[in-house]
């Protein structure tokens, strides 16, 4: 074949392809197709239930009744891109009896402030904030602690929607389950662990069924429940409401030394947390600044392996100095928890009243972790007059794991009330599951793409269509 013949065939092939492609993407006829892409963004922005947190410490000690956490303070934290707080209550004055009604009201008001301020709480209770001799006893008797949990149960249920996770607390200095006078210091046998098991059972019962209780080490879970790595949570058992599926973890000496200062005592404990934190929350703080363990390269490995969602923004400064100096701090800030990015979409059908309209969207999770609390996914058509039409789905955003891509395919039956000639914007909405929060945009998930986020309603705007 001569060069001119080859060139002619190439031209004919290109014309055929162009005609076919034009027919496929035509805006007239019965088979419309609209292909859309959105540029991703490197912006670090607020999203619920993830990221760096700020700590609030409220002490009921020596007759002092602290002021509740305020909505103003929480809104200020949102300006700094922090939507989580570690809210830590020290119940020192109540180690021999009930929590006073005045103190319970402070706790209640502090959680209401999270609703009003657009944030959620990592919640912990303790009795002492030191471990020297003068701090004895480090905690209250077991029966007193269980009574306190019973008193707190109504508050947990009233404000469960703004409790991201409850750290088990109550035991030992800082509620970190080590130094203790009443829960068997350095327990070994099942009998030694019995007081802690009773507390965990009480906490799990006191929390709403869709919320998790976090233990300080993986070893505690294995010893309390008599489990091993083979019993770890799987995709089939995650979110099934079982006892084990609701036990999360927190590590307050993350990437500090070979054992994270005693957090891990065996490789099996590491394996358990690496497996289970794909489904339950994981977070805490760093505590050494040792570059061998917390510099960027090892930090990335650990953050991805243990699916980290939250981290204390104030501690440890040595770790953060390394991250900033070596250029990974901003990226880690963006990737804590989930970070959902639209990869592209196509929409098919005639945008007319009563017609079927097909959606096919690609989405990628660039974060270290996934969502762990229940959340809805829905499509919303917003008319230029403010009218809204909501299309629910059975998709579970918790299944979108860090580092993976997914597709959302749905066929919508367009409302008969659509007005020809009027414009409607198709939005993807990831609202909070709580009736108290679902219409508050600060509790909806923002996608990491340019030009899609509407802060007024918390919707991610995909594309506008004019009804035919």
Short mmCIF file of C-alpha atoms in Angstrom, two decimals:
data_model
loop_
_atom_site.label_atom_id
_atom_site.label_comp_id
_atom_site.label_asym_id
_atom_site.label_seq_id
_atom_site.Cartn_x
_atom_site.Cartn_y
_atom_site.Cartn_z
CA UNK A 1 0.00 0.00 0.00
CA UNK A 2 1.39 3.38 -1.01
CA UNK A 3 1.71 6.26 1.41
CA UNK A 4 -1.21 8.19 -0.15
CA UNK A 5 -3.55 5.16 0.17
CA UNK A 6 -2.57 4.73 3.82
CA UNK A 7 -3.21 8.40 4.46
CA UNK A 8 -6.64 8.19 2.81
CA UNK A 9 -7.63 5.17 4.94
CA UNK A 10 -6.51 7.00 8.10
CA UNK A 11 -8.63 10.01 7.16
CA UNK A 12 -11.66 7.80 6.47
CA UNK A 13 -11.17 6.00 9.82
CA UNK A 14 -10.93 9.31 11.67
CA UNK A 15 -14.08 10.63 9.98
CA UNK A 16 -15.99 7.46 10.88
CA UNK A 17 -14.83 7.66 14.52
CA UNK A 18 -15.69 11.35 14.72
CA UNK A 19 -19.18 10.76 13.34
CA UNK A 20 -19.81 7.87 15.75
CA UNK A 21 -18.51 9.93 18.65
CA UNK A 22 -20.65 12.89 17.58
CA UNK A 23 -23.74 10.71 17.51
CA UNK A 24 -22.93 9.37 20.96
CA UNK A 25 -22.46 12.83 22.51
CA UNK A 26 -25.29 14.52 20.60
CA UNK A 27 -27.60 16.83 22.52
CA UNK A 28 -30.62 15.93 20.42
CA UNK A 29 -32.44 12.66 19.87
CA UNK A 30 -33.40 10.04 22.43
CA UNK A 31 -29.91 9.05 23.66
CA UNK A 32 -28.23 12.08 25.23
CA UNK A 33 -24.84 11.70 26.88
CA UNK A 34 -23.05 14.30 28.96
CA UNK A 35 -19.44 13.63 29.97
CA UNK A 36 -18.08 15.68 32.86
CA UNK A 37 -14.75 15.96 34.66
CA UNK A 38 -13.81 18.12 37.60
CA UNK A 39 -10.26 19.20 38.48
CA UNK A 40 -9.11 18.00 41.87
CA UNK A 41 -7.87 20.46 44.47
CA UNK A 42 -4.95 20.46 46.89
CA UNK A 43 -6.87 22.72 49.26
CA UNK A 44 -6.99 21.67 52.90
CA UNK A 45 -10.54 22.26 54.08
CA UNK A 46 -12.97 21.27 56.83
CA UNK A 47 -14.71 17.93 56.69
CA UNK A 48 -16.55 16.16 59.53
CA UNK A 49 -15.06 13.30 61.56
CA UNK A 50 -11.46 13.61 60.40
CA UNK A 51 -8.26 15.62 60.71
CA UNK A 52 -6.26 17.35 63.40
CA UNK A 53 -8.10 17.94 66.67
CA UNK A 54 -7.96 20.53 69.45
CA UNK A 55 -8.11 19.41 73.09
CA UNK A 56 -10.43 20.82 75.75
CA UNK A 57 -9.82 19.78 79.35
CA UNK A 58 -12.56 20.38 81.93
CA UNK A 59 -11.76 19.52 85.57
CA UNK A 60 -14.31 19.04 88.32
CA UNK A 61 -11.81 19.33 91.17
CA UNK A 62 -11.72 21.04 94.58
CA UNK A 63 -15.29 22.22 94.15
CA UNK A 64 -14.58 23.90 90.84
CA UNK A 65 -17.29 23.75 88.17
CA UNK A 66 -15.64 24.62 84.85
CA UNK A 67 -17.36 26.53 82.10
CA UNK A 68 -18.68 24.37 79.25
CA UNK A 69 -16.92 24.27 75.91
CA UNK A 70 -18.35 27.15 73.90
CA UNK A 71 -19.70 27.17 70.33
CA UNK A 72 -17.56 30.25 69.63
CA UNK A 73 -14.38 28.34 70.47
CA UNK A 74 -15.42 25.46 68.24
CA UNK A 75 -16.24 27.78 65.35
CA UNK A 76 -12.79 29.31 65.78
CA UNK A 77 -11.30 25.84 65.45
CA UNK A 78 -13.22 25.36 62.21
CA UNK A 79 -11.45 28.44 60.86
CA UNK A 80 -8.22 26.54 61.57
CA UNK A 81 -9.70 23.57 59.65
CA UNK A 82 -10.31 21.50 62.78
CA UNK A 83 -13.72 19.83 63.09
CA UNK A 84 -12.82 17.45 65.94
CA UNK A 85 -12.05 18.04 69.58
CA UNK A 86 -10.73 15.74 72.25
CA UNK A 87 -13.04 16.79 75.07
CA UNK A 88 -11.66 15.38 78.32
CA UNK A 89 -13.60 15.59 81.59
CA UNK A 90 -11.86 14.94 84.93
CA UNK A 91 -14.43 13.76 87.50
CA UNK A 92 -12.08 14.13 90.48
CA UNK A 93 -14.68 15.49 92.92
CA UNK A 94 -16.99 12.53 92.34
CA UNK A 95 -14.69 9.61 93.06
CA UNK A 96 -16.74 8.61 96.10
CA UNK A 97 -20.26 9.14 94.75
CA UNK A 98 -22.53 10.37 92.00
CA UNK A 99 -21.68 13.04 89.46
CA UNK A 100 -23.55 16.19 90.49
CA UNK A 101 -26.41 17.49 88.38
CA UNK A 102 -24.49 20.72 87.90
CA UNK A 103 -21.54 18.80 86.44
CA UNK A 104 -23.80 16.72 84.21
CA UNK A 105 -25.25 19.93 82.85
CA UNK A 106 -21.76 21.21 81.97
CA UNK A 107 -21.13 17.98 80.07
CA UNK A 108 -24.46 18.30 78.29
CA UNK A 109 -23.86 21.95 77.36
CA UNK A 110 -20.38 21.11 76.06
CA UNK A 111 -21.84 18.58 73.64
CA UNK A 112 -24.61 20.96 72.62
CA UNK A 113 -21.85 23.44 71.81
CA UNK A 114 -20.43 20.92 69.34
CA UNK A 115 -23.79 20.80 67.55
CA UNK A 116 -23.97 24.58 67.48
CA UNK A 117 -20.31 25.01 66.54
CA UNK A 118 -20.23 22.50 63.68
CA UNK A 119 -17.82 20.03 65.31
CA UNK A 120 -17.75 16.55 66.82
CA UNK A 121 -16.13 15.26 69.99
CA UNK A 122 -13.66 12.51 70.70
CA UNK A 123 -14.91 11.99 74.24
CA UNK A 124 -12.95 10.78 77.28
CA UNK A 125 -13.48 10.75 81.04
CA UNK A 126 -10.81 10.34 83.73
CA UNK A 127 -10.18 11.14 87.41
CA UNK A 128 -6.51 12.17 87.70
CA UNK A 129 -4.04 13.86 85.36
CA UNK A 130 -0.74 12.63 86.86
CA UNK A 131 0.91 9.44 88.12
CA UNK A 132 3.11 10.51 91.06
CA UNK A 133 2.45 9.41 94.64
CA UNK A 134 0.42 12.51 95.36
CA UNK A 135 -2.08 11.52 92.66
CA UNK A 136 -3.24 8.31 94.38
CA UNK A 137 -5.89 7.05 93.94
CA UNK A 138 -5.67 7.33 90.18
CA UNK A 139 -9.25 6.31 89.62
CA UNK A 140 -12.54 5.60 91.41
CA UNK A 141 -13.71 2.19 92.66
CA UNK A 142 -15.20 -0.02 89.97
CA UNK A 143 -18.78 0.26 91.22
CA UNK A 144 -18.53 4.06 91.34
CA UNK A 145 -17.18 4.16 87.78
CA UNK A 146 -20.03 1.97 86.56
CA UNK A 147 -22.51 4.24 88.32
CA UNK A 148 -20.96 7.24 86.56
CA UNK A 149 -21.35 5.49 83.21
CA UNK A 150 -25.01 4.87 83.98
CA UNK A 151 -25.48 8.56 84.81
CA UNK A 152 -23.83 9.57 81.53
CA UNK A 153 -25.84 7.16 79.37
CA UNK A 154 -28.79 9.55 78.75
CA UNK A 155 -26.34 12.26 77.64
CA UNK A 156 -24.54 9.84 75.33
CA UNK A 157 -27.84 8.98 73.67
CA UNK A 158 -29.04 12.56 73.50
CA UNK A 159 -25.81 13.75 71.87
CA UNK A 160 -24.54 10.59 70.19
CA UNK A 161 -24.60 12.31 66.81
CA UNK A 162 -21.79 14.70 67.84
CA UNK A 163 -19.73 12.02 69.59
CA UNK A 164 -17.33 10.82 66.91
CA UNK A 165 -15.98 8.10 69.19
CA UNK A 166 -15.87 7.46 72.95
CA UNK A 167 -12.42 6.59 74.26
CA UNK A 168 -12.83 4.04 77.07
CA UNK A 169 -11.09 6.27 79.64
CA UNK A 170 -12.04 6.21 83.35
CA UNK A 171 -9.15 3.84 84.22
CA UNK A 172 -5.82 5.20 85.46
CA UNK A 173 -4.06 8.53 85.09
CA UNK A 174 -5.40 10.54 82.12
CA UNK A 175 -7.88 7.73 81.52
CA UNK A 176 -5.18 5.87 79.57
CA UNK A 177 -5.67 2.50 81.29
CA UNK A 178 -2.18 2.13 82.75
CA UNK A 179 -1.58 3.53 86.24
CA UNK A 180 -4.56 2.35 88.27
CA UNK A 181 -5.60 1.62 91.83
CA UNK A 182 -8.90 -0.17 91.21
CA UNK A 183 -8.63 -1.98 87.86
CA UNK A 184 -5.60 -4.23 88.50
CA UNK A 185 -2.32 -2.65 87.48
CA UNK A 186 -0.59 -4.74 84.78
CA UNK A 187 -3.31 -7.42 84.54
CA UNK A 188 -2.47 -10.85 83.14
CA UNK A 189 -5.26 -13.38 83.75
CA UNK A 190 -8.90 -13.21 82.61
CA UNK A 191 -9.80 -12.59 86.24
CA UNK A 192 -7.43 -9.62 86.34
CA UNK A 193 -9.16 -8.18 83.29
CA UNK A 194 -12.68 -8.65 84.63
CA UNK A 195 -13.09 -5.08 86.01
CA UNK A 196 -12.02 -3.65 82.66
CA UNK A 197 -14.32 -6.01 80.79
CA UNK A 198 -17.25 -4.85 82.94
CA UNK A 199 -16.41 -1.24 82.14
CA UNK A 200 -16.18 -1.85 78.38
CA UNK A 201 -19.51 -3.67 78.41
CA UNK A 202 -21.08 -0.79 80.34
CA UNK A 203 -19.66 1.82 77.96
CA UNK A 204 -20.81 -0.06 74.89
CA UNK A 205 -24.27 -0.39 76.38
CA UNK A 206 -24.32 3.30 77.31
CA UNK A 207 -23.50 4.46 73.78
CA UNK A 208 -25.90 4.50 70.81
CA UNK A 209 -25.62 1.29 68.80
CA UNK A 210 -24.05 3.10 65.83
CA UNK A 211 -21.14 4.49 67.86
CA UNK A 212 -17.79 2.93 68.79
CA UNK A 213 -15.75 2.66 71.98
CA UNK A 214 -11.97 2.99 71.56
CA UNK A 215 -9.43 1.04 73.66
CA UNK A 216 -5.90 2.26 74.28
CA UNK A 217 -4.19 -0.87 72.90
CA UNK A 218 -5.02 -3.79 70.66
CA UNK A 219 -3.83 -6.08 73.44
CA UNK A 220 -6.64 -4.91 75.71
CA UNK A 221 -9.22 -5.97 73.15
CA UNK A 222 -7.58 -9.36 72.68
CA UNK A 223 -7.36 -10.02 76.43
CA UNK A 224 -10.79 -8.69 77.39
CA UNK A 225 -12.66 -10.58 74.67
CA UNK A 226 -10.34 -13.59 74.35
CA UNK A 227 -9.80 -12.99 70.63
CA UNK A 228 -6.90 -13.31 68.22
CA UNK A 229 -6.06 -11.99 64.76
CA UNK A 230 -8.24 -14.66 63.14
CA UNK A 231 -11.24 -13.11 64.90
CA UNK A 232 -10.62 -9.63 63.52
CA UNK A 233 -13.38 -7.62 61.88
CA UNK A 234 -13.93 -8.32 58.18
CA UNK A 235 -16.00 -6.73 55.45
CA UNK A 236 -18.78 -9.18 56.35
CA UNK A 237 -18.82 -8.37 60.06
CA UNK A 238 -18.04 -4.65 59.98
CA UNK A 239 -21.01 -2.49 60.91
CA UNK A 240 -23.19 -5.49 61.79
CA UNK A 241 -23.75 -4.14 65.31
CA UNK A 242 -21.87 -7.01 66.96
CA UNK A 243 -19.90 -6.38 70.12
CA UNK A 244 -16.49 -6.71 68.49
CA UNK A 245 -17.39 -4.51 65.51
CA UNK A 246 -17.90 -1.54 67.84
CA UNK A 247 -14.49 -1.67 69.55
CA UNK A 248 -12.04 0.82 68.01
CA UNK A 249 -8.54 1.90 69.04
CA UNK A 250 -6.47 4.94 69.93
CA UNK A 251 -2.70 5.27 70.18
CA UNK A 252 -1.33 8.14 72.26
CA UNK A 253 2.34 7.38 71.54
CA UNK A 254 2.13 6.89 67.79
CA UNK A 255 5.37 6.31 65.80
CA UNK A 256 7.54 6.93 68.87
CA UNK A 257 9.80 3.86 69.20
CA UNK A 258 9.71 0.15 68.26
CA UNK A 259 6.69 -0.50 70.50
CA UNK A 260 5.12 2.98 70.56
CA UNK A 261 6.13 3.15 74.24
CA UNK A 262 4.43 -0.14 75.14
CA UNK A 263 1.37 0.23 72.92
CA UNK A 264 2.36 -2.98 71.13
CA UNK A 265 3.72 -6.07 72.88
CA UNK A 266 3.52 -8.48 69.93
CA UNK A 267 3.32 -8.59 66.15
CA UNK A 268 -0.19 -10.07 66.48
CA UNK A 269 -1.38 -6.87 68.13
CA UNK A 270 -0.08 -4.84 65.20
CA UNK A 271 -1.76 -7.21 62.74
CA UNK A 272 -5.07 -6.88 64.57
CA UNK A 273 -5.09 -3.10 64.41
CA UNK A 274 -3.90 -3.02 60.79
CA UNK A 275 -6.85 -5.25 59.85
CA UNK A 276 -9.55 -3.72 62.03
CA UNK A 277 -8.83 -0.04 61.53
CA UNK A 278 -10.08 -0.44 57.98
CA UNK A 279 -13.51 -0.45 59.66
CA UNK A 280 -13.15 1.21 63.07
CA UNK A 281 -11.69 4.57 64.02
CA UNK A 282 -8.02 5.07 64.81
CA UNK A 283 -6.31 8.20 66.07
CA UNK A 284 -4.47 9.78 68.98
CA UNK A 285 -1.19 11.63 69.26
CA UNK A 286 2.54 11.30 68.73
CA UNK A 287 4.83 11.62 71.72
CA UNK A 288 8.57 11.49 70.95
CA UNK A 289 9.74 13.33 67.85
CA UNK A 290 12.22 10.50 67.18
CA UNK A 291 13.08 10.87 63.48
CA UNK A 292 13.83 7.17 63.08
CA UNK A 293 10.15 6.43 63.63
CA UNK A 294 8.21 9.62 62.88
CA UNK A 295 9.95 11.22 59.90
CA UNK A 296 7.90 11.46 56.70
CA UNK A 297 8.72 8.08 55.15
CA UNK A 298 7.96 5.87 58.18
CA UNK A 299 5.04 8.11 59.11
CA UNK A 300 3.35 7.55 55.76
CA UNK A 301 3.72 3.78 56.12
CA UNK A 302 2.19 3.82 59.61
CA UNK A 303 -0.62 6.26 58.76
CA UNK A 304 -1.67 4.13 55.80
CA UNK A 305 -1.20 0.78 57.57
CA UNK A 306 -3.26 1.75 60.61
CA UNK A 307 -5.77 3.93 58.69
CA UNK A 308 -5.41 7.07 60.79
CA UNK A 309 -8.34 9.51 60.95
CA UNK A 310 -7.47 12.00 63.72
CA UNK A 311 -4.40 13.44 65.39
CA UNK A 312 -3.64 15.97 68.13
CA UNK A 313 -2.52 19.17 66.40
CA UNK A 314 -0.52 20.32 69.45
CA UNK A 315 1.57 17.27 70.36
CA UNK A 316 4.28 16.23 69.69
CA UNK A 317 5.99 19.35 68.31
CA UNK A 318 9.12 17.38 67.40
CA UNK A 319 7.10 15.22 65.02
CA UNK A 320 5.40 18.16 63.37
CA UNK A 321 8.67 20.07 63.03
CA UNK A 322 10.10 17.11 61.10
CA UNK A 323 7.04 16.88 58.87
CA UNK A 324 7.12 20.60 58.09
CA UNK A 325 10.87 20.63 57.51
CA UNK A 326 10.72 17.65 55.17
CA UNK A 327 7.61 18.71 53.30
CA UNK A 328 4.91 16.19 54.28
CA UNK A 329 2.93 18.05 56.95
CA UNK A 330 0.40 19.62 54.56
CA UNK A 331 -0.18 16.38 52.69
CA UNK A 332 -0.70 14.44 55.93
CA UNK A 333 -3.14 17.11 57.10
CA UNK A 334 -5.16 16.68 53.91
CA UNK A 335 -5.12 12.87 54.02
CA UNK A 336 -5.99 12.19 57.66
CA UNK A 337 -9.21 10.18 57.53
CA UNK A 338 -11.00 10.15 54.19
CA UNK A 339 -10.49 12.49 51.22
CA UNK A 340 -12.99 11.85 48.44
CA UNK A 341 -12.26 13.02 44.89
CA UNK A 342 -14.56 12.85 41.87
CA UNK A 343 -12.75 11.13 38.98
CA UNK A 344 -15.29 11.90 36.27
CA UNK A 345 -18.84 11.03 35.27
CA UNK A 346 -21.25 10.58 32.43
CA UNK A 347 -24.97 11.22 32.46
CA UNK A 348 -27.32 9.63 29.92
CA UNK A 349 -30.91 10.22 28.99
CA UNK A 350 -33.34 12.96 28.09
CA UNK A 351 -33.63 15.52 30.88
CA UNK A 352 -37.42 15.80 30.75
CA UNK A 353 -40.29 15.27 33.23
CA UNK A 354 -40.89 11.59 33.92
CA UNK A 355 -37.90 10.36 31.90
CA UNK A 356 -35.17 8.03 33.15
CA UNK A 357 -31.74 9.60 33.66
CA UNK A 358 -28.65 7.47 34.25
CA UNK A 359 -25.70 8.53 36.42
CA UNK A 360 -22.26 6.88 36.33
CA UNK A 361 -19.67 8.54 38.59
CA UNK A 362 -16.12 7.61 39.53
CA UNK A 363 -14.91 8.50 43.01
CA UNK A 364 -11.53 7.93 44.68
CA UNK A 365 -10.59 7.98 48.36
CA UNK A 366 -7.15 9.60 48.66
CA UNK A 367 -7.21 9.56 52.46
CA UNK A 368 -5.53 7.18 54.90
CA UNK A 369 -8.86 5.85 56.16
CA UNK A 370 -12.56 5.62 55.44
CA UNK A 371 -15.64 6.98 57.11
CA UNK A 372 -16.53 4.84 60.12
CA UNK A 373 -19.88 6.25 61.24
CA UNK A 374 -23.05 5.71 59.22
CA UNK A 375 -23.68 8.32 56.53
CA UNK A 376 -26.17 8.70 53.69
CA UNK A 377 -25.46 9.19 50.00
CA UNK A 378 -28.14 10.89 47.93
CA UNK A 379 -28.62 12.86 44.74
CA UNK A 380 -30.49 16.15 44.86
CA UNK A 381 -31.96 18.16 42.00
CA UNK A 382 -32.07 21.85 42.90
CA UNK A 383 -34.26 24.07 40.76
CA UNK A 384 -33.47 27.68 39.97
CA UNK A 385 -36.49 28.58 42.14
CA UNK A 386 -35.01 26.70 45.11
CA UNK A 387 -37.17 23.60 44.74
CA UNK A 388 -35.45 20.32 45.66
CA UNK A 389 -35.98 16.70 44.66
CA UNK A 390 -34.07 14.10 46.67
CA UNK A 391 -33.11 10.64 45.39
CA UNK A 392 -31.87 8.31 48.12
CA UNK A 393 -29.48 5.43 47.49
CA UNK A 394 -28.39 2.29 49.32
CA UNK A 395 -24.69 3.10 48.83
CA UNK A 396 -22.62 2.96 52.02
CA UNK A 397 -19.77 5.53 51.92
CA UNK A 398 -18.06 3.63 54.74
CA UNK A 399 -17.09 1.01 52.16
CA UNK A 400 -14.85 3.49 50.27
CA UNK A 401 -11.42 2.51 51.56
CA UNK A 402 -8.32 4.68 51.46
CA UNK A 403 -6.31 4.45 48.24
CA UNK A 404 -9.13 2.87 46.19
CA UNK A 405 -11.53 4.00 43.45
CA UNK A 406 -15.23 3.24 43.19
CA UNK A 407 -18.18 3.77 40.84
CA UNK A 408 -21.66 4.99 41.67
CA UNK A 409 -24.27 3.94 39.11
CA UNK A 410 -27.90 4.97 39.43
CA UNK A 411 -30.89 5.53 37.18
CA UNK A 412 -33.19 8.30 38.36
CA UNK A 413 -36.82 8.70 37.38
CA UNK A 414 -37.01 12.44 36.85
CA UNK A 415 -39.92 14.17 38.63
CA UNK A 416 -43.02 14.93 36.57
CA UNK A 417 -43.01 18.37 38.20
CA UNK A 418 -39.90 19.52 36.30
CA UNK A 419 -40.66 22.64 34.26
CA UNK A 420 -39.39 22.68 30.65
CA UNK A 421 -37.01 25.52 30.03
CA UNK A 422 -36.00 25.75 33.69
CA UNK A 423 -32.48 24.92 34.91
CA UNK A 424 -31.84 22.25 37.53
CA UNK A 425 -28.51 21.46 39.21
CA UNK A 426 -27.72 17.83 39.98
CA UNK A 427 -25.90 17.52 43.31
CA UNK A 428 -24.27 14.72 45.28
CA UNK A 429 -25.01 14.99 48.98
CA UNK A 430 -23.30 13.11 51.83
CA UNK A 431 -25.24 14.36 54.87
CA UNK A 432 -24.96 13.27 58.46
CA UNK A 433 -27.35 10.44 59.29
CA UNK A 434 -28.71 12.30 62.32
CA UNK A 435 -31.97 14.17 61.93
CA UNK A 436 -30.46 16.91 64.10
CA UNK A 437 -27.50 17.39 61.75
CA UNK A 438 -28.47 16.29 58.24
CA UNK A 439 -29.54 19.78 57.15
CA UNK A 440 -26.48 21.50 58.62
CA UNK A 441 -23.93 21.94 55.81
CA UNK A 442 -20.96 21.91 58.19
CA UNK A 443 -21.74 18.25 58.94
CA UNK A 444 -21.92 17.21 55.26
CA UNK A 445 -18.93 15.81 53.37
CA UNK A 446 -17.16 18.07 50.88
CA UNK A 447 -15.49 16.49 47.85
CA UNK A 448 -11.92 17.48 46.97
CA UNK A 449 -12.68 19.01 43.56
CA UNK A 450 -12.67 22.59 42.37
CA UNK A 451 -15.96 24.36 41.82
CA UNK A 452 -18.35 21.74 43.21
CA UNK A 453 -18.86 22.69 46.88
CA UNK A 454 -21.84 24.83 47.85
CA UNK A 455 -21.30 25.93 51.48
CA UNK A 456 -24.85 27.25 51.77
CA UNK A 457 -26.50 23.85 51.56
CA UNK A 458 -23.59 21.42 51.91
CA UNK A 459 -24.14 19.93 48.44
CA UNK A 460 -21.51 18.98 45.86
CA UNK A 461 -22.79 20.39 42.56
CA UNK A 462 -22.14 18.04 39.63
CA UNK A 463 -23.80 19.60 36.58
CA UNK A 464 -26.72 21.80 35.59
CA UNK A 465 -29.36 20.75 33.05
CA UNK A 466 -32.21 22.57 31.33
CA UNK A 467 -35.42 20.56 31.38
CA UNK A 468 -36.80 19.81 27.90
#
